[in-house]
CSV table of C-alpha atoms and ligand atoms in Angstrom, one decimal:
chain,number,residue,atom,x,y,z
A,1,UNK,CA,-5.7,-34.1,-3.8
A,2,UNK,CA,-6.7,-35.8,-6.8
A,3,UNK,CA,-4.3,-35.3,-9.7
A,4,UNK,CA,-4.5,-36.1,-13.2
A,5,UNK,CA,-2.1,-35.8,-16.3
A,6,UNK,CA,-3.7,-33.6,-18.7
A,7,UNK,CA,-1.2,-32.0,-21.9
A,8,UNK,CA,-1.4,-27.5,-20.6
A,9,UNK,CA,-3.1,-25.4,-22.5
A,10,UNK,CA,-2.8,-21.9,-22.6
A,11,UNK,CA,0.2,-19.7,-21.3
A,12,UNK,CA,0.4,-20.0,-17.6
A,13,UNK,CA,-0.3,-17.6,-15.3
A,14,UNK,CA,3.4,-17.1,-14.5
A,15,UNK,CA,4.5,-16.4,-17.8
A,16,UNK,CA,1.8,-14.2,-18.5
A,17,UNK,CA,2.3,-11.8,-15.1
A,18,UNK,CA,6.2,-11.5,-16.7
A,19,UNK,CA,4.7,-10.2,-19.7
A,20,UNK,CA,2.3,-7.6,-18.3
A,21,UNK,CA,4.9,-6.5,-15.9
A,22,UNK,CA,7.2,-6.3,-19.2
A,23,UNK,CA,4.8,-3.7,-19.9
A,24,UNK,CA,5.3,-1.6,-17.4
A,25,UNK,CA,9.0,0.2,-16.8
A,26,UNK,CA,9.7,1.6,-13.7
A,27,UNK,CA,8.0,5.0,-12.9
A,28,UNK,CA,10.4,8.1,-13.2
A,29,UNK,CA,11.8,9.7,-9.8
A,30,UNK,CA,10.2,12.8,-8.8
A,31,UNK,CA,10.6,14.8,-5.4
A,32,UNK,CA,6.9,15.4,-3.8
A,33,UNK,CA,5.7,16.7,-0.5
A,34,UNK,CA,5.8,14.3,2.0
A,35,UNK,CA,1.7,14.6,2.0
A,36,UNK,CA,1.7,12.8,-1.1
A,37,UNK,CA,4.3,10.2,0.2
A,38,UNK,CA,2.3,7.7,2.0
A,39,UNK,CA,2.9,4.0,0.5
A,40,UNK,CA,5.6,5.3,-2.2
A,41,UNK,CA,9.2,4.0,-2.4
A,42,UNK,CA,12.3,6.5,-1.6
A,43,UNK,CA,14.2,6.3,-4.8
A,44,UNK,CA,17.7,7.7,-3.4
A,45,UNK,CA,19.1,8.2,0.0
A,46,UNK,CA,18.1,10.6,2.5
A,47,UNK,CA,21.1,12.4,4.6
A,48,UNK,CA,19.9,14.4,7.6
A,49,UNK,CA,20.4,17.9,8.0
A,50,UNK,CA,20.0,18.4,11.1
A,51,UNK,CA,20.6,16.2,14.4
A,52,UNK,CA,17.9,14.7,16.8
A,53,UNK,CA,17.5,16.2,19.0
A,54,UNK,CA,18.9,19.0,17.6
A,55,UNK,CA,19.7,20.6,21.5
A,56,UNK,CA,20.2,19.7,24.8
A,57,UNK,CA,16.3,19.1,26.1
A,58,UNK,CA,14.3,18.6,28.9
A,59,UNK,CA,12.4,15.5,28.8
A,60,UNK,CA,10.2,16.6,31.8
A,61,UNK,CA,8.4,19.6,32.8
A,62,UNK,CA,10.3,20.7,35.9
A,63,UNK,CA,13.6,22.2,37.4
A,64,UNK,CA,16.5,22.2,35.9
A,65,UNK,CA,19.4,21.6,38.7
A,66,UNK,CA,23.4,20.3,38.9
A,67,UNK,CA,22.6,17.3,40.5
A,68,UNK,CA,25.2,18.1,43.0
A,69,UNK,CA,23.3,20.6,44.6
A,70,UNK,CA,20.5,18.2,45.3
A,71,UNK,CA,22.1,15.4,46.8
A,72,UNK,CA,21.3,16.7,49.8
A,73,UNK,CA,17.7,16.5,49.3
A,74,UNK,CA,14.8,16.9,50.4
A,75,UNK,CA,16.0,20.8,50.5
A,76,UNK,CA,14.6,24.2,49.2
A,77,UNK,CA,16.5,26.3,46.2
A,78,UNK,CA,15.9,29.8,45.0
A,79,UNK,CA,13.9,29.4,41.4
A,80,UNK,CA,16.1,32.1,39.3
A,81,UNK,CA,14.2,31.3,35.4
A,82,UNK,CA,11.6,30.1,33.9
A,83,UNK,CA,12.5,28.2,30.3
A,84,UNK,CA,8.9,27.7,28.6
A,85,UNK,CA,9.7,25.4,24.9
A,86,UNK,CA,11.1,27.6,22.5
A,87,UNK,CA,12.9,29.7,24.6
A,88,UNK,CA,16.2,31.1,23.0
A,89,UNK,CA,17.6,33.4,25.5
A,90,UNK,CA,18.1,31.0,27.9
A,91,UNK,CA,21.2,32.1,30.9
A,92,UNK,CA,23.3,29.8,32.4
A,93,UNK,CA,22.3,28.1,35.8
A,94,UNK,CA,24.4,30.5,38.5
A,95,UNK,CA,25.1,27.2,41.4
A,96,UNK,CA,22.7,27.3,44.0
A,97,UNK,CA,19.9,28.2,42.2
A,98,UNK,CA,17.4,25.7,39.5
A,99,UNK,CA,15.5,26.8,36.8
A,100,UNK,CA,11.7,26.1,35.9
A,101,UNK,CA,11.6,23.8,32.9
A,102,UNK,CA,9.1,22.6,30.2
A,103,UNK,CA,9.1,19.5,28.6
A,104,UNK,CA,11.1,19.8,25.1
A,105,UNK,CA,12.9,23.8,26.6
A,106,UNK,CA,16.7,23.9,25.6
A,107,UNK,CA,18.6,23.0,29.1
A,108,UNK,CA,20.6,26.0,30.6
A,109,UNK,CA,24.3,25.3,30.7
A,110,UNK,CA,25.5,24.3,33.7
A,111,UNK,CA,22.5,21.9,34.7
A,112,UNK,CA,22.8,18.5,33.9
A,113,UNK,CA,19.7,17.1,35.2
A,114,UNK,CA,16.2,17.8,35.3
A,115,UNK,CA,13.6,17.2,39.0
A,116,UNK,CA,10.4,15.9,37.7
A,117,UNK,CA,8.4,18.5,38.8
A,118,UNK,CA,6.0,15.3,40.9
A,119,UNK,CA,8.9,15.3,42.6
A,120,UNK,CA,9.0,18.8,44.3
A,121,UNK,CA,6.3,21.5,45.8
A,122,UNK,CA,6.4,23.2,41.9
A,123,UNK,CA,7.4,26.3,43.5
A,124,UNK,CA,8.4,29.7,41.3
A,125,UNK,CA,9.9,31.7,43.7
A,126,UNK,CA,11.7,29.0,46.0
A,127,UNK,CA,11.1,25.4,45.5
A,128,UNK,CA,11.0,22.2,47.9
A,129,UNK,CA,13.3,19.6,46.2
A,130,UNK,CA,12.1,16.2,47.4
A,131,UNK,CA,14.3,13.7,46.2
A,132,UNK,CA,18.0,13.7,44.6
A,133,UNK,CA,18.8,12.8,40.9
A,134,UNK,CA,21.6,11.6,38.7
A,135,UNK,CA,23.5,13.7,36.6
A,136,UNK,CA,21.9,13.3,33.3
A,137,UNK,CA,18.2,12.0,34.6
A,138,UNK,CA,15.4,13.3,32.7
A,139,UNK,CA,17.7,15.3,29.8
A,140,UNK,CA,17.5,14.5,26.1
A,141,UNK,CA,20.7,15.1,24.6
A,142,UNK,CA,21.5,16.2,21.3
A,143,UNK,CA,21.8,13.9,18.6
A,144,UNK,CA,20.8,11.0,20.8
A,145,UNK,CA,18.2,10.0,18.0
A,146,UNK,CA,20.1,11.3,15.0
A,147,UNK,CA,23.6,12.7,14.0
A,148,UNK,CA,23.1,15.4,11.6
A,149,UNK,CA,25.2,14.7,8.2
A,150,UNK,CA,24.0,10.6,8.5
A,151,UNK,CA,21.4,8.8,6.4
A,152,UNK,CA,18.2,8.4,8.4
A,153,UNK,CA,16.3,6.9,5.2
A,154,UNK,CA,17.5,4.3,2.5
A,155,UNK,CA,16.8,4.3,-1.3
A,156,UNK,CA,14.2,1.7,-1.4
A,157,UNK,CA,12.5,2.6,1.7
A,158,UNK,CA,8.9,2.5,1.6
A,159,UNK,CA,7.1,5.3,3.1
A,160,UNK,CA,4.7,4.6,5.8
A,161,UNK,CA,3.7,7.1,8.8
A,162,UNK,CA,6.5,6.4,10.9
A,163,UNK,CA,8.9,7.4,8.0
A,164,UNK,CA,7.3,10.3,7.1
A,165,UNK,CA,7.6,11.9,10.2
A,166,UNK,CA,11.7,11.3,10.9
A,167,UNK,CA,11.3,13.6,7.5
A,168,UNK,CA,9.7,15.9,8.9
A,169,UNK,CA,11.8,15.9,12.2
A,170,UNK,CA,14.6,16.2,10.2
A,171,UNK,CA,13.4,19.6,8.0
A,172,UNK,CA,12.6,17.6,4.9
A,173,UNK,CA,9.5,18.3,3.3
A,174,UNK,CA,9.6,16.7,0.3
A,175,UNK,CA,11.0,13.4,-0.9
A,176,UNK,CA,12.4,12.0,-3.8
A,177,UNK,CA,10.0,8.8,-4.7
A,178,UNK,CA,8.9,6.6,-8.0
A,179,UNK,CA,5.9,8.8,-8.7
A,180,UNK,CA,2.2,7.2,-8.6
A,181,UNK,CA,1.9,5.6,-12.0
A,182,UNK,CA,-1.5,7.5,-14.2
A,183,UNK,CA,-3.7,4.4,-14.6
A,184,UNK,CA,-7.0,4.8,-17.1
A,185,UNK,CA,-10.1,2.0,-16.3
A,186,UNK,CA,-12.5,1.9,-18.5
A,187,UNK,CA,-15.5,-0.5,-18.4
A,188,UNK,CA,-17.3,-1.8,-21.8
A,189,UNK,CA,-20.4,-2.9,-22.0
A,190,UNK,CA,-23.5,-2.0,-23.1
A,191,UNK,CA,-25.7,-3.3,-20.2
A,192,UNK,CA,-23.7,-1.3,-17.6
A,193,UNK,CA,-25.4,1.6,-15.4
A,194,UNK,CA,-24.1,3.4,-12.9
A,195,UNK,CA,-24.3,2.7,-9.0
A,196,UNK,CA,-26.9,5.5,-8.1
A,197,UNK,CA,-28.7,5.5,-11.2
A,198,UNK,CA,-32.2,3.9,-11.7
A,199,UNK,CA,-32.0,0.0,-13.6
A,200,UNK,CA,-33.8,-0.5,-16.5
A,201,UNK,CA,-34.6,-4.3,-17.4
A,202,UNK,CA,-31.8,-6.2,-18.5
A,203,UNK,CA,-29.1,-3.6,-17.3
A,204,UNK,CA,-26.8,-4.2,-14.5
A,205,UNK,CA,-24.6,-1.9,-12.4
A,206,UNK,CA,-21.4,-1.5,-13.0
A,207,UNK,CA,-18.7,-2.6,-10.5
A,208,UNK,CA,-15.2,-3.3,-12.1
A,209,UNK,CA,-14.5,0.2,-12.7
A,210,UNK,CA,-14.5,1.0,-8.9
A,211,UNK,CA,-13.0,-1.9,-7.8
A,212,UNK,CA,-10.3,-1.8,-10.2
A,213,UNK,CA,-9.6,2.3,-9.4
A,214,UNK,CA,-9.6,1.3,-5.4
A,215,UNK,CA,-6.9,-1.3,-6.1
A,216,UNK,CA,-4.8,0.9,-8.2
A,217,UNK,CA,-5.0,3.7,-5.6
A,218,UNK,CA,-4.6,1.6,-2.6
A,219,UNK,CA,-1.1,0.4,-3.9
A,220,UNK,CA,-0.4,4.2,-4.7
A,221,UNK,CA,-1.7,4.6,-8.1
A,222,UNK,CA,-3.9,7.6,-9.8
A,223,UNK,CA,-6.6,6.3,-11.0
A,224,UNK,CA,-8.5,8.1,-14.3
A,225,UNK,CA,-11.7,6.1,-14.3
A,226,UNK,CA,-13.3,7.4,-17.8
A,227,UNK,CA,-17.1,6.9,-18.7
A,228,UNK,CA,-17.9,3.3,-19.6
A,229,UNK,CA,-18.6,2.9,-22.9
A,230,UNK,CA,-20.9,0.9,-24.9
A,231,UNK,CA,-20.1,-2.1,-26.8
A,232,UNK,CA,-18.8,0.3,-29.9
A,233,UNK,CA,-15.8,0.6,-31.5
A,234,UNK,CA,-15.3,3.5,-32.1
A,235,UNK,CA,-16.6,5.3,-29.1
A,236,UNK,CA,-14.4,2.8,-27.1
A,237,UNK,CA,-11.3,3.9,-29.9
A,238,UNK,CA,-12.1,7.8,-29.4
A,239,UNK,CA,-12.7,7.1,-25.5
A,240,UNK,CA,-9.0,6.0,-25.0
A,241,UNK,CA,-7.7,8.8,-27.6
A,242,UNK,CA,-8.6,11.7,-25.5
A,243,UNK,CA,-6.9,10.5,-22.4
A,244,UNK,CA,-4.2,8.2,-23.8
A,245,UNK,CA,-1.7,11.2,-23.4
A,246,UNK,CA,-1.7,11.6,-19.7
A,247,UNK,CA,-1.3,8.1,-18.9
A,248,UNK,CA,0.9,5.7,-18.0
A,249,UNK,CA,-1.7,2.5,-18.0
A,250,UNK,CA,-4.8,2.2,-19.5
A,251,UNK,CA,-7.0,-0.8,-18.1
A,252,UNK,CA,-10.4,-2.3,-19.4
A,253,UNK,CA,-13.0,-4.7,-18.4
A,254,UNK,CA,-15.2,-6.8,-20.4
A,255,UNK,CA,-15.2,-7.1,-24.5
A,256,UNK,CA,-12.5,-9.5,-24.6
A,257,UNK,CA,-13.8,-12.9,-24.7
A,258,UNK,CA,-15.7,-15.7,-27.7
A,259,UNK,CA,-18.8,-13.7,-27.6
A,260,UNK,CA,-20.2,-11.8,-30.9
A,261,UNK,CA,-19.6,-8.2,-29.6
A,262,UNK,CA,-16.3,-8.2,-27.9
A,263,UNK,CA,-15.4,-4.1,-28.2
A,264,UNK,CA,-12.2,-4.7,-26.7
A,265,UNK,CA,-10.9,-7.7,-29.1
A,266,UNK,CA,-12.4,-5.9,-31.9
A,267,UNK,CA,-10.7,-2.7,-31.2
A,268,UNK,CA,-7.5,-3.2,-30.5
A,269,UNK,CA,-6.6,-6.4,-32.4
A,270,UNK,CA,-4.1,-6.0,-34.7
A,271,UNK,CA,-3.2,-2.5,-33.2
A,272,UNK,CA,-0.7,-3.9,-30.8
A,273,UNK,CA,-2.6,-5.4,-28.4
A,274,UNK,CA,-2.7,-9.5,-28.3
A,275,UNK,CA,-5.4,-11.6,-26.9
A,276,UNK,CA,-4.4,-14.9,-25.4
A,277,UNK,CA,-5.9,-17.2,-22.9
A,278,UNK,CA,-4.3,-17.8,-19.7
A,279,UNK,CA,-4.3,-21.1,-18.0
A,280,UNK,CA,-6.0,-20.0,-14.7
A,281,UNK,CA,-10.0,-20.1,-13.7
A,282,UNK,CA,-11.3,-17.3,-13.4
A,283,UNK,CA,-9.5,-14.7,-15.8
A,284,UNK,CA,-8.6,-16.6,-18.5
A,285,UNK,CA,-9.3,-14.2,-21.5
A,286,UNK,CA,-6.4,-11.7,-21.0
A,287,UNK,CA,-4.7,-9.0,-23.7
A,288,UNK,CA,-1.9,-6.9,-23.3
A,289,UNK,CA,-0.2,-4.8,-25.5
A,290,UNK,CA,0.7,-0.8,-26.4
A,291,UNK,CA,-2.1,0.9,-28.3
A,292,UNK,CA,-0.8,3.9,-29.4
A,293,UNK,CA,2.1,4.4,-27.3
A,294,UNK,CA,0.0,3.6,-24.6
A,295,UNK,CA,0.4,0.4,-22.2
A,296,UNK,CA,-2.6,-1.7,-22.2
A,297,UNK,CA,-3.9,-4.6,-19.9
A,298,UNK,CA,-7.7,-6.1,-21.1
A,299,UNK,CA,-9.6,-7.9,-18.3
A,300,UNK,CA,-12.4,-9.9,-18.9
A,301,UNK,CA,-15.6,-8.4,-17.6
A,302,UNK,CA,-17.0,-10.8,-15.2
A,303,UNK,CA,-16.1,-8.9,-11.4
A,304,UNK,CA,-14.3,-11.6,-10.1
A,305,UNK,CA,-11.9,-12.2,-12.9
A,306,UNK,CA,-11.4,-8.4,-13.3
A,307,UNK,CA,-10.4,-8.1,-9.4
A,308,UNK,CA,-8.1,-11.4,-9.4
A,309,UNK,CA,-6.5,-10.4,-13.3
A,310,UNK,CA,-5.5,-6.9,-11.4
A,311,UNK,CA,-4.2,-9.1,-8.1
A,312,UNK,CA,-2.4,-11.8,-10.2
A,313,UNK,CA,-0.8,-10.3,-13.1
A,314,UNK,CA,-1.6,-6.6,-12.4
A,315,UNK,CA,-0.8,-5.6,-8.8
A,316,UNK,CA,2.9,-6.8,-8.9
A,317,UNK,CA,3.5,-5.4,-12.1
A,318,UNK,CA,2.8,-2.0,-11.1
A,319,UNK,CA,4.4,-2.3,-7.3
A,320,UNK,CA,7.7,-3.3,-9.3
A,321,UNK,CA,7.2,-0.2,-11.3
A,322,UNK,CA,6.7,2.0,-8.1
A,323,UNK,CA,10.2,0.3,-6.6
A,324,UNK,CA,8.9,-2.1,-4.6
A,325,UNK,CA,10.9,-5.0,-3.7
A,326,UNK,CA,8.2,-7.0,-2.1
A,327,UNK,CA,5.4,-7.0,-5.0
A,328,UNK,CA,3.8,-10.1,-3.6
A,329,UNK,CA,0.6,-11.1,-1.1
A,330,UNK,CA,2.1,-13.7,1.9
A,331,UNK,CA,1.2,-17.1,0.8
A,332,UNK,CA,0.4,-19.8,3.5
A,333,UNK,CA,-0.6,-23.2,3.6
A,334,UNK,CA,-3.6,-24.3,4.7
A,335,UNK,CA,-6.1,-27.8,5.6
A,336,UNK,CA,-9.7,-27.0,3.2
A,337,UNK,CA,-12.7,-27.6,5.2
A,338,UNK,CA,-14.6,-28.5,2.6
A,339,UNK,CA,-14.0,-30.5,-1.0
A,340,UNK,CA,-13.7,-28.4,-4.3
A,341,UNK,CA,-13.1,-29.3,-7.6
A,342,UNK,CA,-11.3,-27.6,-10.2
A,343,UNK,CA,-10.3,-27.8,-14.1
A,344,UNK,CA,-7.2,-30.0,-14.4
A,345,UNK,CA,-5.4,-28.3,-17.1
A,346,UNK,CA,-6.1,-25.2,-15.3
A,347,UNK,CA,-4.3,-22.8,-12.3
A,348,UNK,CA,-8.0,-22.4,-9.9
A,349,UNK,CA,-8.5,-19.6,-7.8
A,350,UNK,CA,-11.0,-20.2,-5.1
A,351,UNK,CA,-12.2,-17.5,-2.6
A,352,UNK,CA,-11.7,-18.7,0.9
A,353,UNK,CA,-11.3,-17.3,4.7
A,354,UNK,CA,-8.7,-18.1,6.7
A,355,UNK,CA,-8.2,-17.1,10.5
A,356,UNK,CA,-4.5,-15.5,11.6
A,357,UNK,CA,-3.0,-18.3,14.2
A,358,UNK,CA,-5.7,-21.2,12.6
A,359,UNK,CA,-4.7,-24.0,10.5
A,360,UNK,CA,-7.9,-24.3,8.4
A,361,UNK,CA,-9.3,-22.5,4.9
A,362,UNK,CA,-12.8,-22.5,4.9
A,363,UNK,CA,-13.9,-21.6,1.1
A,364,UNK,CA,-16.0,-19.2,0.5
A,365,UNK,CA,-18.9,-19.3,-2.6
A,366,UNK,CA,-18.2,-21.5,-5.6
A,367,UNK,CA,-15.8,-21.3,-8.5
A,368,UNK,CA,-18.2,-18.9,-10.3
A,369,UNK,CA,-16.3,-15.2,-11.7
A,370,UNK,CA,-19.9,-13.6,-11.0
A,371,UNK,CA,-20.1,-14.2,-7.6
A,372,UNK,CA,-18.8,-11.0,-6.1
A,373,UNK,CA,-20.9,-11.1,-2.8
A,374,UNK,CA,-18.6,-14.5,-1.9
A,375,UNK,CA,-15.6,-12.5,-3.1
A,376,UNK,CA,-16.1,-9.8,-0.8
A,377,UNK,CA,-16.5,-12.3,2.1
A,378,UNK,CA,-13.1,-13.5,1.8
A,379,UNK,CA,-9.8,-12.6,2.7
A,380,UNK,CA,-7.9,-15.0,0.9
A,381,UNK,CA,-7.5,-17.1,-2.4
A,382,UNK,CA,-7.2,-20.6,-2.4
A,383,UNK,CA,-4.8,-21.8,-4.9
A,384,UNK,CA,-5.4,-24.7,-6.7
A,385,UNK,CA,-2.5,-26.0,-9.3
A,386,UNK,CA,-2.4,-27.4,-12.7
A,387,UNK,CA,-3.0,-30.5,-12.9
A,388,UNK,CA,-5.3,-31.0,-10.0
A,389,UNK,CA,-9.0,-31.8,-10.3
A,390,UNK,CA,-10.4,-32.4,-6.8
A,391,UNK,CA,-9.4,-31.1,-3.5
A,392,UNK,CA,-10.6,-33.0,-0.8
A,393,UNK,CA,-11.8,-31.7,2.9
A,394,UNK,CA,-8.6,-32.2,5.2
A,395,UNK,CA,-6.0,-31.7,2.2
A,396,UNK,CA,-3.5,-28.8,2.4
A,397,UNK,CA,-3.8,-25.9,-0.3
A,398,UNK,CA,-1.4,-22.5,-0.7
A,399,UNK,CA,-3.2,-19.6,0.4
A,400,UNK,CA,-2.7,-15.7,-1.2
A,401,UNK,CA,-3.5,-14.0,2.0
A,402,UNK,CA,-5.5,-10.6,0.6
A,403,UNK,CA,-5.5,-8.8,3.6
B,501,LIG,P1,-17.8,-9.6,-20.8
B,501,LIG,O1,-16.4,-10.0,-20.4
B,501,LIG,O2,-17.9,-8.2,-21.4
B,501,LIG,O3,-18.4,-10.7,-21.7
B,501,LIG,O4,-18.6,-9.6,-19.5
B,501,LIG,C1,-18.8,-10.8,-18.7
B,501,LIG,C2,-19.8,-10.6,-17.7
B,501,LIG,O5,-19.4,-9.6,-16.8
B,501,LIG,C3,-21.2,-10.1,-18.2
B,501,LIG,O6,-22.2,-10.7,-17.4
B,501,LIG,C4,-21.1,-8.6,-17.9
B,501,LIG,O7,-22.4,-8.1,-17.8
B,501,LIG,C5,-20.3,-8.5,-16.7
B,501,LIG,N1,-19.6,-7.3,-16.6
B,501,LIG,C6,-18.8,-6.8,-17.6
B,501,LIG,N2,-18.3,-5.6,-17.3
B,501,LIG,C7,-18.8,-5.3,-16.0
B,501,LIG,C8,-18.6,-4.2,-15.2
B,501,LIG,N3,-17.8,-3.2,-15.5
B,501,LIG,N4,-19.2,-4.3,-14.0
B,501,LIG,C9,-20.0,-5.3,-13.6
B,501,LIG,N5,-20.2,-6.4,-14.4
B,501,LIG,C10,-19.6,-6.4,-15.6
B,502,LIG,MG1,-19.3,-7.1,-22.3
């Protein structure tokens, strides 16, 4: 790496994620059905009500037997029940005699093992025993799993399938989480169509808005994505003032940079939002603020800088919000396969691709925020620091592993 000695300029990229995350407090605690659980963060402790299993239970369809009088085996006993799962009448196992058993049926007292019913002719009135068992062989005994009255899930748990279902297992059907936070995007521009619509000359479609709404709701966020508006300040103004009240977050693209019709800047400067520049390539037009008494974080249009502003300064500001402890990507380091250069007073992002269990970065497109295609074809950012100018081919770089 080549690296120079330039004065900074800008606030860096560090300082400025503590500030948008300063934005956001953390999301009140509300109890919802586990259904709308998945990826939130358990906000107190969860005590079981009830124990796992909660009876004595086959864990084989079978016969249930005293495994004394099988020892003898292979021998034929008088079949006295049948115990089909959810059975509740069950009678005790009179010696000499087994009992037909299903998989998950409450064990009769008096058996204390279960014969694999492979293991015997599957008789109903009489059945061949072939082989002996243990006392205790194929039965699940209560609270093996879980004693009721014991926490089966700590505050700050997140919520992925497996959790979800000891919930359920355990008669909970709803939990007490950080709610999703209520995030508003809202492209400007007035060259923006919509995906699906025809493109008249000199119009482009417009991406960042559904981008930016998959990453909020991939990390467990609502997203409001509201009609894009033109480059107008006071439909943009009037845009934000009919939502502003229902949400936590409200997120723009574009209008925020030197240009001559910068909606955003124009709109909310001096209305508590402050534009700075960031010291990071792409994404360095930023502004963050409370318009209204409502949180606001301005992205620069171009797709690439929208998408890494939400995965820099964004993303860990609204996991921290959520609960989460862990609000960053896995960073690794890497050899680049190729040389790039980068703006020495500047943090670089470059898009790369990197192979689990391989040494190597290979990057992907150039240092250009337009080039979404390249962006898509990567799974990684290549992070290039302050101060550097040239990367060469063979030198190590940190990785932001994206996926
Ligand atoms: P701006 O930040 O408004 O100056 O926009 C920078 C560049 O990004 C311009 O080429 C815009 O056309 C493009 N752009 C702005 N907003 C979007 C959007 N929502 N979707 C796709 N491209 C956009
Ligand atoms: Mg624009």
């Amino acid at each position: 790496m080549v690296s120079v000695d330039v004065p900074k300029r800008g606030v860096t990229p560090w300082e400025y994620r503590q500030e948008v995350a300063a934005l956001l407090p953390a999301l009140p605690v509300e109890s919802l059905p586990l259904a709308r659980c998945r990826g939130l963060v358990l906000a107190e402790d969860v005590v079981a009500g009830v124990s796992l299993p909660p009876f004595d239970n086959s864990a084989m369809d079978g016969y249930a037997v005293r495994s004394s009088d099988v020892a003898g085996a292979p021998l034929a006993l008088p079949v006295a029940d049948d115990i089909p799962a959810g059975r509740v009448d069950v009678r005790p196992l009179a010696p000499g005699t087994v009992q037909r058993i299903m998989t998950g049926a409450p064990m009769p007292a008096g058996a204390d093992a279960v014969v694999q019913v492979e293991l015997t002719d599957g008789g109903t009135d009489t059945v061949l025993i072939e082989a002996a068992v243990a006392a205790r062989t194929h039965v699940r005994f209560v609270g093996e799993d879980v004693t009721a009255g014991t926490v089966v899930l700590r505050a700050g748990t997140v919520l992925h399938p497996p959790q979800l279902g000891l919930a359920a297992a355990v008669g909970i059907a709803a939990l007490p989480v950080r709610r999703p936070p209520r995030v508003l995007i809202l492209s400007t521009g007035s060259e923006l169509v919509a995906a699906g619509e025809p493109l008249p000359p000199g119009h482009i479609y417009e991406s960042n808005s559904v981008l930016l709404a998959a990453a909020v709701e991939e990390i467990g966020g609502e997203a409001t994505v509201l009609r894009f508006v033109p480059d107008d300040v006071s439909e943009f103004r009037a845009a934000i003032t009919e939502h502003a009240a229902s949400a936590d977050l409200l997120v723009t693209s574009g209008g925020v940079s030197a240009g001559a019709y910068e909606v955003v800047k124009d709109a909310l400067t001096g209305h508590g939002v402050e534009f700075v520049r960031v010291a990071i390539q792409p994404g360095g037009p930023q502004g963050r603020g409370v318009f209204d008494g409502l949180p606001v974080v301005t992205f620069p249009g171009n797709p690439v800088s929208a998408a890494l502003s939400f995965e820099l300064f964004l993303r860990p500001a609204l996991l921290s919000a959520l609960g989460h402890t862990v609000v960053d990507r896995p960073r690794v380091r890497a050899t680049a396969t190729a040389a790039m250069t980068s703006p020495p007073n500047r943090v670089q992002y470059r898009r790369g691709r990197h192979d689990a269990g391989t040494v190597e970065v290979v990057p992907v497109g150039g240092p250009g925020s337009h080039l979404l295609a390249a962006f898509a074809a990567s799974n990684c950012l290549i992070e290039i620091p302050d101060g550097v100018s040239e990367v060469r081919a063979g030198d190590e770089v940190d990785l932001i592993l994206l996926d």
